[in-house]
Coordinates of C-alpha atoms and ligand atoms in Angstrom, one line a residue:
M604 CA 0.9 -24.7 15.4
S605 CA -0.8 -27.8 16.7
G606 CA -4.5 -28.5 16.3
V607 CA -5.0 -25.7 14.2
L608 CA -6.1 -25.7 10.2
I609 CA -6.3 -22.9 7.7
A610 CA -9.1 -23.0 5.2
A611 CA -9.0 -20.9 2.4
M612 CA -12.1 -19.6 0.6
P613 CA -11.6 -19.4 -3.1
G614 CA -9.2 -17.1 -4.2
E615 CA -7.2 -17.1 -1.0
T616 CA -5.1 -20.4 -1.7
T617 CA -1.8 -18.5 -2.2
P618 CA -1.8 -16.0 0.9
A619 CA -3.3 -18.8 3.2
R620 CA -0.6 -21.2 2.1
R621 CA 1.9 -18.4 3.3
L622 CA 0.2 -18.1 6.4
A623 CA 0.2 -21.7 7.2
A624 CA 3.8 -22.0 6.5
L625 CA 4.6 -19.3 9.0
L626 CA 2.2 -21.0 11.2
D627 CA 3.3 -24.4 10.4
A628 CA -0.2 -25.4 10.1
P629 CA -1.9 -27.7 7.2
S630 CA -4.0 -25.8 4.9
V631 CA -6.9 -26.7 2.9
D632 CA -9.3 -25.4 0.0
I633 CA -13.0 -24.6 0.6
E634 CA -14.4 -26.0 -2.6
V635 CA -17.6 -24.0 -4.3
H636 CA -19.4 -25.1 -7.1
R637 CA -21.7 -22.1 -8.6
F638 CA -24.9 -23.2 -9.9
P639 CA -26.5 -22.1 -13.2
D640 CA -28.9 -20.1 -11.5
R641 CA -25.8 -18.8 -9.3
E642 CA -26.5 -20.2 -5.9
S643 CA -23.4 -22.0 -4.3
S644 CA -22.6 -25.3 -3.2
V645 CA -19.9 -25.2 -0.7
R646 CA -17.9 -28.0 0.7
A647 CA -15.1 -28.3 3.5
G648 CA -13.1 -31.7 3.3
R649 CA -12.1 -31.4 7.1
A650 CA -12.2 -29.2 10.1
Q651 CA -10.0 -29.2 13.2
A652 CA -11.1 -27.9 16.8
T653 CA -9.6 -24.6 16.1
T654 CA -10.0 -24.1 12.3
I655 CA -8.8 -20.7 10.9
L656 CA -11.1 -19.6 7.6
Y657 CA -9.0 -17.1 5.1
C658 CA -11.4 -14.8 3.3
S659 CA -10.6 -11.5 2.1
L660 CA -13.8 -9.2 1.7
N661 CA -13.4 -7.4 -1.4
D662 CA -16.0 -7.8 -3.5
P663 CA -18.1 -8.9 -0.8
N664 CA -21.8 -9.6 -1.6
A665 CA -21.4 -13.2 -3.2
K666 CA -18.6 -14.2 -0.9
L667 CA -20.5 -13.3 2.6
I668 CA -23.0 -16.1 1.5
E669 CA -20.2 -18.4 0.7
L670 CA -18.3 -17.9 4.1
A671 CA -21.5 -18.3 6.1
L672 CA -22.0 -22.0 4.2
A673 CA -18.2 -22.8 4.7
A674 CA -18.3 -21.9 8.4
S675 CA -21.3 -23.8 8.8
A676 CA -19.9 -26.7 7.4
L677 CA -16.7 -26.3 9.6
R678 CA -18.9 -26.2 12.1
D679 CA -20.7 -29.4 11.1
L680 CA -17.2 -31.4 10.7
G681 CA -16.3 -30.6 14.5
A682 CA -14.8 -27.2 14.6
R683 CA -15.2 -25.7 18.1
R684 CA -13.4 -22.3 17.6
L685 CA -13.7 -20.6 14.1
V686 CA -11.2 -17.8 13.5
L687 CA -12.1 -15.5 10.4
V688 CA -8.8 -14.1 9.0
A689 CA -10.2 -11.6 6.5
P690 CA -7.3 -9.3 5.7
Y691 CA -9.8 -6.5 4.2
L692 CA -13.3 -6.1 5.9
C693 CA -16.1 -5.0 3.9
Y694 CA -18.9 -2.8 4.8
M695 CA -16.9 -1.1 7.4
R696 CA -17.6 2.7 5.9
Q697 CA -21.3 2.8 6.0
D698 CA -21.2 3.1 10.1
A699 CA -24.2 5.5 9.9
A700 CA -27.4 6.3 8.4
F701 CA -26.5 9.3 6.2
Q702 CA -29.6 9.4 4.6
P703 CA -32.9 8.6 6.4
G704 CA -34.0 5.0 5.6
E705 CA -30.5 4.0 4.9
A706 CA -29.1 0.5 6.0
V707 CA -26.3 0.8 8.6
S708 CA -24.4 -1.6 6.7
Q709 CA -21.2 -2.0 9.4
R710 CA -23.7 -3.2 12.1
V711 CA -25.4 -5.7 10.0
V712 CA -22.2 -7.2 8.4
G713 CA -20.8 -6.9 12.1
R714 CA -23.6 -9.0 13.5
F715 CA -23.6 -11.5 10.5
L716 CA -20.0 -12.4 10.9
A717 CA -20.0 -12.3 14.7
E718 CA -22.8 -14.8 14.9
R719 CA -20.7 -17.5 13.1
F720 CA -17.1 -16.7 14.3
D721 CA -15.3 -17.0 17.5
R722 CA -12.7 -14.4 16.6
I723 CA -12.2 -12.0 13.6
V724 CA -8.4 -10.8 12.5
T725 CA -8.2 -7.8 9.8
I726 CA -6.1 -5.4 8.8
E727 CA -6.7 -1.7 9.5
P728 CA -10.4 -1.7 9.3
H729 CA -12.2 1.6 8.2
L730 CA -13.5 2.6 11.6
H731 CA -14.6 6.1 11.9
R732 CA -17.9 6.4 14.5
A733 CA -17.0 3.0 16.0
R734 CA -13.9 3.3 17.9
T735 CA -13.2 -0.2 18.0
L736 CA -13.5 -3.4 16.2
A737 CA -15.3 -5.0 19.6
E738 CA -18.1 -2.3 18.7
V739 CA -18.7 -3.5 15.7
F740 CA -18.5 -7.7 16.1
P741 CA -20.5 -8.1 19.5
G742 CA -19.4 -11.0 21.4
A743 CA -16.3 -11.9 19.4
E744 CA -12.9 -11.6 19.9
T745 CA -11.5 -9.0 17.5
T746 CA -7.7 -8.1 16.4
S747 CA -7.3 -5.0 14.3
L748 CA -4.0 -4.9 12.5
S749 CA -1.9 -1.7 11.7
A750 CA -0.5 -1.7 8.4
A751 CA 1.4 1.4 9.2
P752 CA 4.8 -0.7 9.7
L753 CA 4.1 -2.5 6.4
L754 CA 3.2 0.9 4.5
A755 CA 6.7 2.1 6.3
E756 CA 8.5 -0.8 4.9
I757 CA 7.5 -0.2 1.5
I758 CA 8.7 3.5 1.6
R759 CA 12.1 2.6 3.3
R760 CA 12.8 0.4 0.4
D761 CA 13.3 3.6 -1.6
G762 CA 16.0 4.8 0.5
A763 CA 14.4 8.5 -0.2
E764 CA 13.4 9.5 3.3
D765 CA 15.4 12.3 3.7
R766 CA 13.6 13.9 0.7
A767 CA 10.1 12.6 1.5
I768 CA 6.8 14.1 3.2
V769 CA 4.1 11.5 4.2
V770 CA 0.6 13.0 3.4
G771 CA -2.6 11.9 4.5
P772 CA -5.6 12.8 2.1
D773 CA -8.3 13.3 5.1
A774 CA -8.7 13.7 8.8
E775 CA -9.2 10.2 9.1
S776 CA -5.9 9.1 7.8
R777 CA -4.3 11.1 10.6
W778 CA -3.4 7.8 12.6
W779 CA -1.3 6.2 10.0
T780 CA -0.1 8.9 8.2
E781 CA 1.6 9.9 11.4
A782 CA 2.6 6.5 12.4
V783 CA 4.2 5.9 8.8
A784 CA 6.3 9.6 9.0
A785 CA 7.6 8.8 12.7
A786 CA 8.7 5.5 11.3
I787 CA 10.7 6.2 8.5
G788 CA 11.6 10.0 10.0
A789 CA 9.7 12.2 7.5
P790 CA 7.6 15.0 8.2
F791 CA 4.1 14.8 7.3
H792 CA 1.1 16.9 6.0
I793 CA -2.9 16.0 6.8
L794 CA -4.7 17.5 3.9
R795 CA -8.4 18.4 4.3
K796 CA -10.9 16.2 2.3
A797 CA -14.7 16.5 1.4
R798 CA -16.6 14.0 -0.4
R799 CA -19.2 15.2 -2.9
D800 CA -20.1 11.8 -4.1
D801 CA -18.7 8.1 -4.9
R802 CA -16.3 9.6 -7.6
Q803 CA -15.6 13.0 -6.4
V804 CA -13.9 14.6 -3.7
S805 CA -12.3 18.3 -3.2
I806 CA -9.1 18.6 -1.1
E807 CA -7.4 21.4 0.3
T808 CA -4.1 21.9 2.1
G809 CA -4.5 21.1 5.7
E810 CA -1.7 20.9 8.5
G811 CA 1.9 20.3 8.7
A812 CA 4.9 20.8 6.4
A813 CA 5.1 21.6 3.4
P814 CA 5.4 19.3 0.4
G815 CA 7.6 21.8 -2.0
G816 CA 10.8 20.1 -3.4
R817 CA 10.1 16.6 -2.0
T818 CA 8.7 13.1 -2.9
A819 CA 5.3 13.0 -1.3
Y820 CA 4.1 9.5 -0.5
L821 CA 0.4 9.5 -0.3
I822 CA -0.7 7.0 2.4
D823 CA -4.5 5.8 2.6
D824 CA -6.2 2.5 3.9
V825 CA -8.3 2.1 1.0
A826 CA -7.7 3.0 -2.8
S827 CA -11.2 2.4 -4.4
T828 CA -11.9 4.7 -7.5
G829 CA -8.6 6.1 -6.8
N830 CA -10.2 9.6 -6.9
T831 CA -8.9 10.5 -3.6
L832 CA -5.7 9.9 -4.5
A833 CA -5.9 11.7 -7.9
T834 CA -7.0 14.7 -6.3
A835 CA -4.7 14.8 -3.7
A836 CA -1.7 14.2 -6.2
K837 CA -3.0 17.4 -8.2
L838 CA -2.7 19.7 -5.1
L839 CA 0.5 18.4 -3.9
F840 CA 1.9 18.8 -7.5
E841 CA 0.6 22.5 -7.5
N842 CA 2.4 23.1 -4.2
G843 CA 5.7 22.4 -5.5
A844 CA 5.9 18.6 -4.9
K845 CA 8.7 17.1 -6.9
R846 CA 7.4 13.6 -7.4
V847 CA 4.1 12.0 -5.7
E848 CA 3.6 8.0 -4.8
A849 CA 0.9 6.2 -3.1
V850 CA 1.2 3.5 -0.9
V851 CA -2.4 1.7 0.7
A852 CA -3.3 -0.8 2.6
H853 CA -5.8 -2.3 0.4
A854 CA -6.1 -1.6 -3.1
L855 CA -9.5 -2.3 -4.5
S856 CA -9.2 0.0 -7.8
S857 CA -10.0 -1.1 -11.2
D858 CA -7.3 -1.4 -13.9
A859 CA -9.0 1.6 -15.4
D860 CA -8.9 3.3 -11.9
V861 CA -5.0 2.5 -11.6
K862 CA -4.4 4.2 -15.3
R863 CA -6.0 7.3 -14.1
L864 CA -3.8 7.3 -11.1
R865 CA -1.0 7.5 -13.5
A866 CA -2.5 9.8 -15.8
A867 CA -2.9 11.9 -12.6
G868 CA 1.0 11.9 -12.1
I869 CA 1.1 9.5 -9.6
A870 CA 4.8 7.7 -10.3
R871 CA 3.7 4.4 -8.3
L872 CA 0.3 3.0 -6.4
R873 CA 1.9 0.3 -3.9
S874 CA -0.1 -1.8 -1.7
T875 CA 0.0 -4.7 0.7
D876 CA -1.6 -8.1 -0.6
S877 CA -4.5 -7.8 1.7
V878 CA -6.6 -7.7 -1.5
A879 CA -4.9 -9.6 -4.5
H880 CA -4.0 -6.5 -6.7
V881 CA -1.3 -5.6 -9.5
T882 CA 0.0 -3.3 -7.4
N883 CA 0.7 -5.4 -4.5
A884 CA 4.4 -4.7 -2.9
I885 CA 4.4 -6.4 0.3
E886 CA 2.8 -9.5 2.2
V887 CA 0.7 -9.0 5.2
A888 CA 1.3 -12.7 6.2
P889 CA 4.1 -12.1 9.1
L890 CA 1.6 -9.4 10.2
L891 CA -1.2 -12.0 10.7
A892 CA 0.9 -14.7 11.6
A893 CA 2.5 -12.7 14.6
A894 CA -1.3 -11.8 15.7
L895 CA -2.1 -15.5 15.7
C896 CA 0.1 -16.3 18.4
V897 CA 3.3 -18.0 16.5
E898 CA 6.6 -16.7 16.1
A899 CA 6.9 -15.4 12.5
P900 CA 10.4 -16.1 11.0
Ligands
LIG415 C1 -12.1 7.1 3.2 O1 -12.4 8.2 3.7 C2 -10.9 6.3 2.7 O2 -9.8 6.4 4.0 C3 -10.4 6.4 1.5 O3 -9.8 7.7 1.3 C4 -11.5 6.3 0.6 O4 -12.4 4.8 0.8 C5 -10.9 6.4 -0.9 O5 -11.8 6.2 -2.0 P1 -11.5 6.4 -3.3 O6 -10.4 5.9 -3.9 O7 -12.9 6.0 -4.3 O8 -11.2 8.2 -3.4

């Protein structure tokens, strides 16, 4: 891909290089120095007219400021078109003031990024009330990629589709649950979830095929504390599932949360490498490369 440079924020060198290889584009690292007072100095070595900045936005608070500084440095070096590749987008879940006086974080972060980037490319953003990414990033081009083909591919590798059921833990998961079930030719079930607080959810059986005697593949966009998956797994076992696995687009869970998932009987948690995590099982680079309009091998 001529005339394009990929710049990787700290911690993103490996996936950024993977993407660069598929795009046949050079890649460089953005240098970040953190001062004792925890301010950051950010340095971009070079830019091209079109520069792709690679930064997955898990653990976002410090990253957002350094990303803004990097975008500014790249503009100063001559980047006319800045593309943000953020395989995981932060702050998408707070899309309304759920309590009076709460900031609508999705709107604030959406504007913050839209002011700095010409195009934003991401995978499975958690959109609920906003129906499209274009509503979140006013004025920017947006590309929202589905992780469903990657999640289906992870399951297909097990070769157990004939004994599988794909399960979504809540109504919001319907889209990717149905897409994964269709891709592997398995039945699906959408559970009903009510969230009580950050770490507690209650889940009831919902709509679709029964999990009895099958391997249930729980599918979700995000595993954060993992409590959604753990609570869903308990219900699936109570309803006769033989085995429960979980496959998610973005794994954000701590090591302790991953251990708790195993204790809840989930045989395996697997994820895409949208966020670097011990459960990564499939690379997102080919999906991103195809969206950036280049043939992925
Ligand atoms: C929320 O609706 C999302 O789709 C996930 O189900 C949720 O973010 C998972 O969070 P946790 O792992 O903390 O239950």
